[in-house]
């Protein structure tokens, strides 16, 4: 088996639990960054992609803790994760 | 008047604050299973255990004390006593979702740090149980230093204990956490970690359960099945509006016909009789018969709102909305505008970016509101044959769906243009909590329908009745000499012939010209006006939908009818839409702009429809 590598949350396969390793806050607009923090996104937190609106790269549904959050792809691309 | 103690309900969106408010005060505030239902403060009264009344306010949900949209600003202003003429709350009920403590406790920590007496309502414990969680409110209360009361707002469970705790809090005898300004200033990540620890400490056990929420989403959010399901739902909705309403419409018509008969029998042929039958019954009756259709439409919208599907629809629509410079978030106010643009425009308060919000307000009137349903239905009923295109798929329902789609497409084009011109700016993105699915409660739907029915009937009894009587007056005087058409001879007829000059190029006739202006009061009045015109013009037949349809078929050409439909897709917002736009945008600039661009669009689109239809030989 390959060693787990970092990858953007955007590319994480569906239903594969992962841990956030970095968040490129500077790539996010201020209100987006604030809301993301309020939802509890930070380094070390476990996340998982549940669904993807595949058509024309629509948003992703991401599980964090006990909740599901819809994120746009550009936001998901700013979050790097390591598959657990 | 003595000042009552003020208690505010605060917490994250969708925690059940409004449900709790309703349970405690007996109010009927709107609840719905998506974040951002409440966008204003609402207050109510509640008697404490000792019989003392207090004032309870329900607030919009927010994720922190740092507002990022106008609705969240309302909450902050109330909490800090900044709302004009308002005092600071004396105590808080912090509502947290027991099934999502990690998130909700972080905000609770920030609220507790404000130093006001706090009672925590650990709401939705039933959902936490469904998720296999066993929680210890005692442990949580120990850790937080404030009372924690488990509740199920929608089943009124835990209310007595909550009220007792509230009594203690208001009297100041309850334990109160020390005011800790540093906690409010702590970085959010630190509070978040503390919340996670607390949540772990309060969770006694966790058993894995069947994840049917996920299973439902696998279909609802599926890249192919999801959008198909969304379109299918809309389709069924509009088919149902026609096919389920036939029988009840018949009963209401029968009722009005009997009333008409009775009045004609009881009164001699005089002006009063004419006002009652040709004015009120012909006008108001023509509108009230649409009550069943409006209720069917509302049933669908209410079920969508209560189930949690609304956010899924926003998720599916986000890509398309992004294409025109809006966010999926805007889809929720737009979908509410199918009911009525006024609450739809209010609901835009949840949109954080100002330009984004303004654009959504400006296009909301293009979403076909329920007041347009009577206009559409009567024209479709008169000009589109009631045939089946396929088993279970009626042509009339299909045309209705087409009109709704025309409105939606119009809105998209308008947004595209506006975002590149007058409302240029960044998009606010799309980031939204997706609530768990819930079974819609029958009683909630019934209450929602009941209040809509009352609003509709009240409109029919007041604004629509008044406009109809005024119109009847203007149509009946001066009285025409023998052989002349009463309608043409009347004041209204003369005004209409002035308007007709302007609208004749797009195929509009005298009847439409007559209906256009009163329809500004409320759109349904267009139908009422036409009903009254034919009641006065066509003395042979009794007033009623059948007579309206007969007259329409004889007097209107198909291109005219189609142009009229198209006009209503775009045109005249009612007075209330203009008023709410003025309030929400703080001035006359945007409502005037909205009226201007919509009238222009309506004129052009109706014209194109008319000319194309004539060219096609229809
Ligand atoms: N199962 C369950 N559902 C609840 C409970 N309390 C509220 N709900 C449901 O949860 C949803 C949200 O309730 P609301 O009262 O609208 O939530 P809110 O906190 O006022 O939300 P916003 O106004 O958006 O901030 C609705 O569908 C309610 O029917 C509860 O204790 N148990
Ligand atoms: Mg609410």
XYZ file of C-alpha atoms and ligand atoms in Angstrom:
735
model
C 0.000 0.000 0.000
C 1.159 3.499 -0.785
C 2.065 5.860 1.997
C -0.732 8.391 2.533
C 0.001 11.628 0.721
C -1.347 15.125 1.092
C -3.927 16.170 -1.405
C -6.456 18.987 -1.766
C -9.798 18.264 -0.130
C -11.318 18.876 -3.513
C -9.650 15.741 -4.911
C -10.261 13.502 -1.910
C -12.246 10.439 -2.980
C -15.798 10.265 -1.704
C -16.228 8.644 1.729
C -12.513 8.535 2.499
C -11.878 9.966 5.984
C -8.998 12.405 6.126
C -7.338 14.955 8.409
C -6.748 18.588 7.521
C -3.030 19.376 7.262
C -3.064 22.964 6.010
C -5.569 25.625 5.048
C -4.459 28.361 2.674
C -6.425 31.112 4.389
C -4.911 33.767 2.149
C -6.542 32.168 -0.872
C -10.004 32.694 0.579
C -12.110 35.834 0.638
C -12.396 37.238 4.158
C -16.074 36.359 4.726
C -15.477 32.861 3.380
C -12.490 32.347 5.625
C -14.467 33.537 8.633
C -17.407 31.259 7.944
C -15.046 28.327 7.371
C -13.497 28.943 10.783
C -16.923 29.215 12.329
C -17.799 25.825 10.901
C -14.780 24.454 12.740
C -12.334 23.938 9.890
C -8.772 23.973 11.224
C -5.617 21.918 11.041
C -5.986 18.499 12.658
C -9.743 18.221 12.213
C -11.212 15.120 10.557
C -13.244 15.590 7.407
C -14.764 13.463 4.686
C -16.313 14.216 1.311
C -19.832 12.791 1.151
C -21.107 13.968 -2.218
C -19.937 15.848 -5.224
C -22.069 17.768 -7.676
C -20.020 16.416 -10.549
C -21.799 18.354 -13.246
C -19.640 21.305 -14.277
C -17.665 21.097 -11.032
C -20.470 22.060 -8.698
C -20.060 22.200 -4.908
C -19.054 19.346 -2.593
C -20.802 18.153 0.558
C -18.220 17.735 3.294
C -18.732 16.089 6.679
C -17.041 17.810 9.592
C -17.822 16.523 13.079
C -21.509 15.721 13.146
C -22.489 18.085 10.424
C -22.458 18.335 6.660
C -21.372 21.523 4.975
C -21.678 22.492 1.322
C -18.500 24.090 -0.053
C -17.565 25.410 -3.440
C -14.646 23.777 -5.227
C -12.330 26.760 -4.879
C -12.731 26.598 -1.098
C -12.228 22.843 -1.024
C -9.102 23.346 -3.126
C -7.607 25.664 -0.515
C -7.784 22.919 2.126
C -5.098 20.238 2.101
C -5.795 16.915 3.763
C -4.057 13.624 4.456
C -6.156 10.508 4.070
C -6.398 8.623 7.403
C -46.918 50.167 31.715
C -44.257 48.362 33.652
C -41.230 47.093 31.797
C -41.191 43.330 31.494
C -37.964 41.374 31.862
C -36.594 40.678 28.399
C -35.315 37.210 27.486
C -33.766 36.435 24.100
C -33.588 33.098 22.295
C -30.188 32.814 20.663
C -28.165 30.119 19.010
C -26.936 28.761 15.735
C -29.259 28.668 12.739
C -31.694 25.769 12.625
C -31.241 24.902 16.313
C -34.981 25.110 16.909
C -35.230 28.596 18.397
C -38.442 29.485 16.627
C -39.959 26.092 17.404
C -39.130 26.687 21.062
C -40.489 30.231 20.872
C -43.756 28.909 19.481
C -43.933 26.192 22.119
C -43.312 28.664 24.936
C -45.487 31.564 23.810
C -48.112 29.875 21.650
C -47.045 32.027 18.703
C -46.946 30.749 15.138
C -43.607 31.923 13.879
C -42.344 30.235 10.801
C -40.144 27.210 11.407
C -38.393 25.345 8.644
C -35.631 22.825 8.306
C -32.951 25.040 6.811
C -30.660 27.707 8.224
C -31.951 31.240 7.883
C -35.695 30.865 8.374
C -36.008 33.721 10.870
C -34.607 37.029 9.627
C -36.240 39.494 12.023
C -36.770 39.775 15.739
C -40.176 38.648 16.924
C -41.417 39.097 20.408
C -43.997 37.306 22.472
C -45.139 36.926 26.039
C -44.757 34.120 28.427
C -45.785 33.685 32.050
C -43.153 32.411 34.431
C -43.944 29.879 37.137
C -44.859 32.592 39.595
C -47.253 34.069 37.050
C -45.027 37.013 36.243
C -45.012 37.814 32.535
C -41.786 38.228 30.617
C -41.091 39.292 27.072
C -39.420 36.637 24.950
C -37.737 37.502 21.657
C -36.969 35.059 18.876
C -33.883 36.026 16.888
C -32.272 35.033 13.616
C -29.707 32.266 14.043
C -26.046 33.177 13.784
C -22.733 31.334 13.999
C -20.917 33.924 16.059
C -21.159 37.463 17.365
C -19.395 38.684 14.245
C -22.279 39.228 11.860
C -21.678 38.422 8.223
C -25.155 39.166 6.888
C -28.014 41.567 7.697
C -30.038 38.944 9.600
C -27.084 38.154 11.845
C -26.641 41.863 12.451
C -30.176 41.954 13.893
C -29.193 39.354 16.475
C -26.028 41.159 17.436
C -27.856 44.461 17.788
C -30.455 42.941 20.091
C -27.839 41.170 22.215
C -25.930 44.374 22.734
C -29.023 46.541 23.097
C -28.198 48.528 19.976
C -31.534 48.119 18.250
C -33.175 51.533 18.251
C -35.298 51.980 21.342
C -34.493 48.532 22.661
C -33.053 47.517 25.970
C -30.506 44.768 26.481
C -31.917 41.351 27.317
C -32.003 40.433 30.996
C -31.298 36.783 30.296
C -30.633 34.433 27.391
C -31.977 31.068 26.410
C -29.163 29.594 24.357
C -30.591 26.922 22.074
C -28.158 24.200 21.051
C -28.667 21.220 18.780
C -27.945 18.109 20.845
C -27.017 16.230 17.694
C -24.314 18.732 16.746
C -22.766 19.835 20.020
C -19.253 20.386 18.629
C -20.437 23.325 16.614
C -23.211 24.683 18.788
C -21.289 24.643 22.080
C -18.617 26.924 20.649
C -21.158 29.669 20.107
C -22.743 28.859 23.468
C -19.359 29.484 25.104
C -19.167 32.883 23.451
C -22.679 33.741 24.580
C -22.092 32.604 28.155
C -19.013 34.837 28.239
C -21.241 37.874 27.720
C -22.056 37.577 31.410
C -25.861 37.582 31.170
C -27.827 34.905 33.049
C -28.016 31.948 30.668
C -30.165 28.849 30.438
C -29.139 26.310 27.847
C -31.888 24.467 25.991
C -30.341 21.213 24.828
C -32.800 20.903 21.983
C -33.444 18.100 19.503
C -32.479 15.397 21.970
C -34.789 13.132 19.974
C -32.570 13.551 16.918
C -29.482 12.917 19.007
C -31.074 9.667 20.177
C -31.912 8.796 16.601
C -28.211 9.237 15.850
C -27.354 6.834 18.659
C -26.096 9.446 21.123
C -26.676 9.326 24.861
C -25.902 12.688 26.422
C -25.545 13.842 29.987
C -27.063 17.285 30.494
C -25.783 17.181 34.096
C -22.187 16.759 32.989
C -22.579 19.583 30.526
C -24.166 21.821 33.119
C -21.308 21.110 35.541
C -18.695 21.975 32.958
C -20.401 25.118 31.704
C -21.635 26.388 35.057
C -25.124 27.157 33.770
C -28.356 25.105 33.783
C -28.738 22.751 30.804
C -32.276 21.561 30.074
C -32.972 18.813 27.534
C -35.897 19.761 25.272
C -37.753 18.627 22.190
C -39.297 21.872 21.032
C -41.595 20.342 18.453
C -43.093 17.891 20.959
C -43.170 20.442 23.760
C -40.941 18.233 25.892
C -38.877 19.765 28.677
C -40.745 23.058 28.677
C -41.759 23.016 32.343
C -38.211 22.447 33.511
C -37.006 25.121 31.094
C -39.546 27.603 32.423
C -38.477 26.870 36.003
C -34.829 27.418 35.122
C -35.769 30.619 33.338
C -37.648 31.872 36.400
C -34.530 31.370 38.476
C -32.374 33.067 35.873
C -34.612 36.115 35.633
C -34.798 36.445 39.405
C -31.053 36.379 39.498
C -31.007 33.453 41.910
C -29.493 31.081 39.381
C -25.799 30.528 39.082
C -24.385 32.930 36.635
C -21.106 32.453 34.867
C -18.660 35.246 35.580
C -18.428 37.763 32.836
C -15.361 36.812 30.893
C -14.574 39.216 28.110
C -11.447 37.283 27.258
C -13.491 34.247 26.211
C -15.339 36.347 23.706
C -12.044 37.511 22.263
C -10.358 34.119 22.232
C -9.480 32.855 18.789
C -12.317 30.852 17.451
C -10.149 27.756 17.056
C -9.404 27.664 20.785
C -13.099 27.897 21.642
C -13.798 25.255 19.073
C -11.356 22.877 20.758
C -12.926 23.573 24.134
C -16.352 22.865 22.609
C -15.141 19.546 21.254
C -13.828 18.558 24.678
C -17.109 19.537 26.309
C -19.058 17.629 23.736
C -16.963 14.543 24.369
C -17.391 14.898 28.126
C -21.164 15.180 27.754
C -21.487 12.177 25.475
C -22.006 9.057 27.567
C -22.206 6.614 24.710
C -22.460 6.523 20.993
C -23.835 3.611 19.042
C -23.603 3.547 15.287
C -26.982 3.797 13.630
C -28.254 3.315 10.137
C -27.267 6.284 8.078
C -30.438 6.843 6.137
C -29.723 10.535 5.974
C -26.709 9.684 3.874
C -28.690 7.201 1.826
C -31.274 9.863 0.971
C -28.559 12.295 -0.041
C -26.945 9.691 -2.233
C -30.029 10.012 -4.408
C -30.916 13.675 -3.829
C -27.382 14.927 -4.509
C -26.485 12.376 -7.153
C -24.867 14.071 -10.150
C -27.506 12.715 -12.524
C -30.428 11.536 -10.402
C -30.330 14.677 -8.210
C -31.136 17.268 -10.886
C -33.686 14.915 -12.457
C -35.414 14.563 -9.110
C -35.471 18.337 -8.662
C -37.062 18.917 -12.050
C -39.501 16.052 -11.465
C -40.577 17.567 -8.154
C -41.256 20.919 -9.786
C -43.134 19.169 -12.558
C -45.361 17.204 -10.194
C -46.016 20.397 -8.266
C -47.447 22.227 -11.258
C -49.389 19.242 -12.535
C -50.915 18.902 -9.093
C -51.910 22.559 -9.025
C -54.226 21.821 -11.923
C -55.306 18.253 -11.529
C -55.963 18.168 -7.790
C -57.826 21.439 -7.626
C -60.695 20.788 -10.039
C -63.201 19.427 -7.545
C -62.695 21.995 -4.767
C -62.763 24.821 -7.304
C -66.105 23.483 -8.463
C -67.494 23.629 -4.914
C -66.395 27.204 -4.365
C -67.840 28.237 -7.720
C -71.081 26.540 -6.863
C -71.154 28.497 -3.618
C -70.671 31.843 -5.320
C -73.212 31.005 -8.024
C -75.777 30.186 -5.347
C -74.995 33.443 -3.563
C -75.363 35.353 -6.808
C -78.697 33.656 -7.444
C -79.915 34.403 -3.944
C -79.036 38.098 -4.194
C -80.639 38.415 -7.597
C -83.768 36.798 -6.182
C -83.877 38.926 -3.074
C -83.119 42.374 -4.469
C -84.786 44.356 -7.233
C -82.627 45.255 -10.208
C -80.928 48.336 -8.814
C -77.463 49.734 -8.326
C -76.898 47.984 -5.000
C -77.702 44.655 -6.593
C -75.385 45.397 -9.468
C -72.611 46.382 -7.098
C -73.015 43.173 -5.100
C -73.316 40.806 -8.041
C -71.418 42.443 -10.904
C -68.880 44.072 -8.606
C -68.193 42.049 -5.492
C -69.250 38.547 -6.451
C -67.951 38.720 -9.993
C -64.665 40.229 -8.841
C -63.904 38.664 -5.485
C -65.473 35.349 -6.480
C -63.257 35.177 -9.535
C -60.242 35.326 -7.223
C -61.395 33.227 -4.292
C -61.974 30.175 -6.496
C -58.204 29.912 -6.773
C -57.766 29.201 -3.098
C -57.404 25.425 -3.669
C -54.658 25.910 -6.231
C -52.761 28.273 -3.997
C -53.032 25.875 -1.081
C -51.736 22.993 -3.192
C -48.742 25.077 -4.226
C -48.103 26.001 -0.613
C -48.348 22.409 0.532
C -45.483 21.539 -1.771
C -43.369 24.501 -0.692
C -44.030 23.833 3.000
C -43.099 20.166 2.647
C -39.895 21.086 0.839
C -39.044 23.577 3.573
C -39.831 21.253 6.462
C -38.054 18.209 5.070
C -34.622 19.750 4.646
C -34.685 19.374 0.867
C -34.420 23.137 0.362
C -30.674 23.188 1.036
C -30.206 20.207 -1.276
C -31.951 22.150 -4.020
C -29.619 25.070 -3.317
C -26.675 22.664 -3.540
C -27.824 21.375 -6.923
C -28.529 24.855 -8.221
C -25.317 26.472 -7.003
C -23.337 25.807 -10.151
C -26.016 27.349 -12.308
C -26.438 30.282 -9.945
C -22.681 30.852 -9.980
C -22.908 31.070 -13.751
C -25.091 34.167 -13.474
C -23.079 35.658 -10.635
C -25.217 34.548 -7.703
C -24.804 31.868 -5.078
C -26.832 28.749 -4.387
C -27.842 30.465 -1.181
C -29.946 32.870 -3.240
C -31.983 29.949 -4.500
C -33.786 29.638 -1.163
C -35.251 33.157 -1.141
C -36.041 32.740 -4.812
C -37.914 29.512 -4.223
C -39.840 31.178 -1.380
C -40.794 33.858 -3.870
C -42.905 31.254 -5.642
C -45.228 31.747 -2.706
C -44.864 35.514 -2.532
C -42.034 37.899 -3.328
C -42.429 39.751 -0.034
C -41.131 36.998 2.290
C -38.703 36.056 -0.471
C -37.164 39.520 -0.419
C -37.061 39.457 3.374
C -35.227 36.131 3.230
C -32.412 37.684 1.189
C -31.158 39.060 4.489
C -29.271 35.806 4.876
C -27.047 36.684 1.901
C -23.808 38.198 3.110
C -22.563 40.053 0.060
C -24.456 43.286 -0.450
C -24.401 43.287 -4.251
C -25.324 39.639 -4.316
C -28.252 40.380 -2.068
C -29.361 43.394 -4.089
C -29.348 41.347 -7.288
C -31.452 38.672 -5.637
C -33.948 41.288 -4.464
C -34.184 42.770 -7.945
C -34.923 39.432 -9.612
C -37.211 38.005 -6.914
C -40.374 39.466 -8.531
C -39.632 37.357 -11.617
C -40.302 34.217 -9.642
C -43.938 33.480 -10.304
C -45.718 34.281 -7.054
C -48.955 32.602 -6.104
C -50.905 35.784 -6.842
C -50.153 35.279 -10.519
C -51.593 31.793 -10.443
C -55.201 32.962 -10.934
C -54.190 35.037 -13.949
C -52.277 32.177 -15.516
C -54.953 29.635 -14.739
C -57.835 31.549 -16.192
C -56.043 32.296 -19.456
C -54.710 28.758 -19.730
C -58.178 27.430 -18.930
C -59.661 29.498 -21.750
C -57.053 28.978 -24.445
C -55.123 25.779 -23.807
C -57.075 22.568 -24.389
C -57.308 20.252 -21.417
C -55.704 17.310 -23.167
C -53.146 14.800 -21.995
C -49.761 14.910 -23.698
C -48.833 11.610 -22.098
C -50.570 9.512 -19.461
C -50.842 11.697 -16.364
C -49.220 14.691 -18.061
C -51.723 17.388 -18.898
C -51.026 20.053 -21.489
C -52.364 22.775 -19.191
C -49.993 21.809 -16.383
C -47.167 21.735 -18.890
C -47.915 25.259 -20.092
C -48.069 26.419 -16.478
C -44.676 24.843 -15.842
C -43.444 26.608 -18.982
C -44.547 29.972 -17.586
C -42.728 29.327 -14.327
C -39.634 28.344 -16.280
C -39.949 31.488 -18.394
C -39.876 33.489 -15.160
C -36.841 31.600 -13.892
C -34.971 32.037 -17.173
C -35.917 35.705 -17.200
C -34.519 36.000 -13.684
C -31.263 34.325 -14.711
C -30.816 36.601 -17.692
C -31.639 39.623 -15.560
C -29.107 38.537 -12.927
C -26.478 38.001 -15.590
C -26.985 41.487 -16.960
C -27.316 43.189 -13.575
C -24.164 41.556 -12.219
C -22.215 42.905 -15.147
C -23.640 46.400 -14.915
C -25.375 47.977 -11.937
C -24.596 45.375 -9.256
C -21.061 44.500 -10.253
C -18.994 42.937 -7.488
C -17.601 39.789 -5.922
C -19.801 36.814 -5.387
C -20.295 35.873 -1.766
C -19.596 32.243 -2.481
C -21.637 29.337 -1.240
C -21.011 27.767 2.111
C -23.952 26.289 3.876
C -24.774 23.859 6.607
C -26.904 20.994 5.279
C -29.524 20.075 7.878
C -30.555 16.503 8.569
C -33.700 15.371 6.841
C -36.838 15.391 8.948
C -40.304 14.032 8.397
C -42.561 17.080 7.884
C -45.058 17.272 10.732
C -48.656 17.337 9.613
C -49.605 19.917 12.233
C -46.882 22.314 11.040
C -48.049 22.023 7.455
C -51.658 22.499 8.521
C -50.800 25.627 10.504
C -48.773 26.973 7.580
C -51.641 26.378 5.159
C -54.193 27.824 7.524
C -52.258 31.047 7.930
C -51.758 31.316 4.160
C -55.454 30.718 3.550
C -56.306 33.461 6.038
C -53.891 35.880 4.385
C -55.338 35.115 0.976
C -58.951 35.473 2.092
C -58.115 38.656 3.938
C -56.597 40.066 0.765
C -59.668 39.010 -1.159
C -61.924 40.609 1.444
C -60.012 43.882 1.711
C -57.716 45.059 -1.038
C -59.244 42.963 -3.793
C -62.822 43.713 -2.754
C -62.083 47.425 -2.446
C -60.372 47.639 -5.819
C -63.206 45.720 -7.402
C -65.856 48.040 -5.980
C -63.931 51.090 -7.151
C -63.578 49.519 -10.557
C -67.278 48.678 -10.635
C -68.060 52.318 -9.857
C -65.768 53.549 -12.595
C -67.292 51.035 -14.995
C -70.911 51.842 -14.171
C -70.783 55.618 -14.492
C -71.665 57.606 -16.377
C -74.505 55.401 -17.565
C -74.416 54.761 -21.249
C -77.345 55.719 -23.436
C -79.302 52.911 -25.062
C -77.289 51.014 -27.659
C -73.858 52.080 -26.464
C -71.495 49.778 -24.647
C -71.602 50.575 -20.949
C -67.969 49.585 -20.486
C -66.708 51.818 -23.287
C -68.870 54.721 -22.175
C -67.763 54.580 -18.522
C -64.954 56.505 -16.843
C -62.850 53.348 -16.648
C -63.511 52.585 -20.289
C -62.311 56.027 -21.289
C -59.166 55.705 -19.196
C -58.599 52.282 -20.710
C -58.864 53.582 -24.242
C -56.058 55.998 -23.341
C -53.901 53.150 -22.100
C -54.845 51.044 -25.077
C -52.980 53.419 -27.352
C -49.760 52.493 -25.575
C -50.347 48.754 -25.331
C -52.136 48.097 -28.611
C -48.818 47.492 -30.439
C -48.198 44.463 -28.229
C -51.659 43.097 -28.910
C -53.461 44.224 -25.779
C -57.153 45.002 -26.042
C -59.542 47.132 -24.028
C -60.140 44.478 -21.350
C -56.445 44.105 -20.650
C -55.948 47.852 -20.543
C -58.697 47.989 -17.957
C -57.096 45.287 -15.846
C -53.507 46.524 -15.877
C -53.753 49.401 -13.437
C -55.876 47.819 -10.706
C -53.591 44.759 -10.935
C -50.875 46.870 -9.360
C -52.816 46.758 -6.091
C -52.668 42.977 -6.109
C -52.053 40.859 -9.132
C -55.136 38.719 -8.679
C -57.174 41.852 -9.288
C -56.452 41.423 -12.994
C -58.796 38.453 -12.913
C -61.277 40.239 -10.676
C -61.262 43.191 -13.063
C -61.918 41.033 -16.087
C -64.646 39.250 -14.147
C -66.336 42.569 -13.382
C -65.992 43.857 -16.932
C -67.757 40.830 -18.340
C -70.374 40.824 -15.624
C -71.318 44.360 -16.687
C -70.872 43.800 -20.398
C -72.486 40.405 -20.634
C -75.798 40.738 -18.861
C -77.144 37.462 -20.237
C -74.899 35.131 -18.244
C -74.420 34.826 -14.525
C -70.982 35.894 -13.371
C -68.462 33.176 -12.659
C -65.426 31.469 -14.024
C -67.414 29.834 -16.789
C -68.712 33.148 -18.011
C -65.221 34.655 -17.878
C -63.799 31.792 -19.900
C -66.646 31.957 -22.452
C -66.152 35.670 -22.902
C -62.378 35.356 -23.163
C -62.676 32.748 -25.864
C -64.983 34.950 -27.899
C -63.248 38.247 -27.452
C -59.536 37.529 -27.275
C -57.316 36.159 -29.994
C -54.761 33.531 -29.064
C -51.778 35.863 -29.704
C -53.343 38.436 -27.371
C -53.819 35.817 -24.676
C -50.239 34.612 -24.997
C -48.906 38.168 -24.892
C -50.956 38.800 -21.754
C -49.460 35.704 -20.109
C -45.972 36.824 -21.035
C -46.674 40.283 -19.650
C -47.500 38.733 -16.316
C -44.333 36.643 -16.287
C -42.341 39.867 -16.100
C -44.597 42.643 -15.155
C -46.085 44.756 -12.581
C -44.987 43.934 -9.151
C -47.652 44.671 -6.685
C -47.448 47.619 -4.317
C -46.293 45.426 -1.418
C -43.274 44.195 -3.368
C -42.267 47.749 -4.130
C -42.752 48.743 -0.492
C -40.665 45.874 0.890
C -37.918 46.583 -1.639
C -37.844 50.173 -0.485
C -37.538 49.063 3.121
C -34.869 46.447 2.509
C -32.737 48.662 0.270
C -33.253 51.825 2.370
C -34.468 54.119 -0.345
C -36.433 54.676 -3.497
C -33.589 54.212 -5.962
C -33.725 50.431 -6.281
C -37.482 49.924 -6.171
C -37.858 52.498 -8.941
C -35.137 50.827 -10.934
C -36.866 47.483 -10.426
C -40.237 48.767 -11.580
C -38.639 50.391 -14.603
C -36.670 47.426 -15.818
C -39.499 44.976 -15.219
C -42.027 47.092 -17.084
C -39.641 47.442 -19.989
C -38.949 43.711 -20.021
C -42.662 42.925 -19.821
C -43.490 45.234 -22.687
C -40.764 43.866 -24.930
C -41.392 40.212 -24.105
C -45.164 40.505 -24.486
C -44.607 42.296 -27.780
C -42.240 39.633 -29.096
C -44.699 36.940 -28.086
C -47.549 38.696 -29.826
C -45.706 39.399 -33.059
C -44.296 35.877 -33.225
C -47.700 34.343 -32.570
C -49.326 36.505 -35.228
C -46.555 35.690 -37.691
C -47.025 31.998 -36.945
C -50.682 32.401 -37.846
C -52.044 31.413 -34.432
N -36.828 16.433 15.802
C -36.828 17.682 16.253
N -36.936 18.684 15.376
C -36.936 19.939 15.842
C -36.831 20.239 17.212
N -36.871 21.582 17.353
C -36.994 22.098 16.123
N -37.057 21.112 15.206
C -37.133 21.257 13.755
O -35.911 21.809 13.356
C -36.085 22.734 12.287
C -35.556 24.081 12.644
O -36.374 24.700 13.592
P -36.532 26.283 13.704
O -37.296 26.536 14.949
O -37.015 26.862 12.437
O -35.011 26.702 13.901
P -34.420 28.139 14.195
O -33.381 27.950 15.225
O -35.492 29.095 14.498
O -33.718 28.445 12.825
P -33.370 29.870 12.166
O -34.577 30.716 12.261
O -33.018 29.497 10.765
O -32.200 30.392 12.896
C -37.562 22.702 11.973
O -37.761 21.796 10.923
C -38.185 22.192 13.259
O -39.393 21.524 12.994
C -36.704 19.146 18.113
O -36.574 19.306 19.316
N -36.709 17.895 17.586
Mg -36.099 30.689 13.555
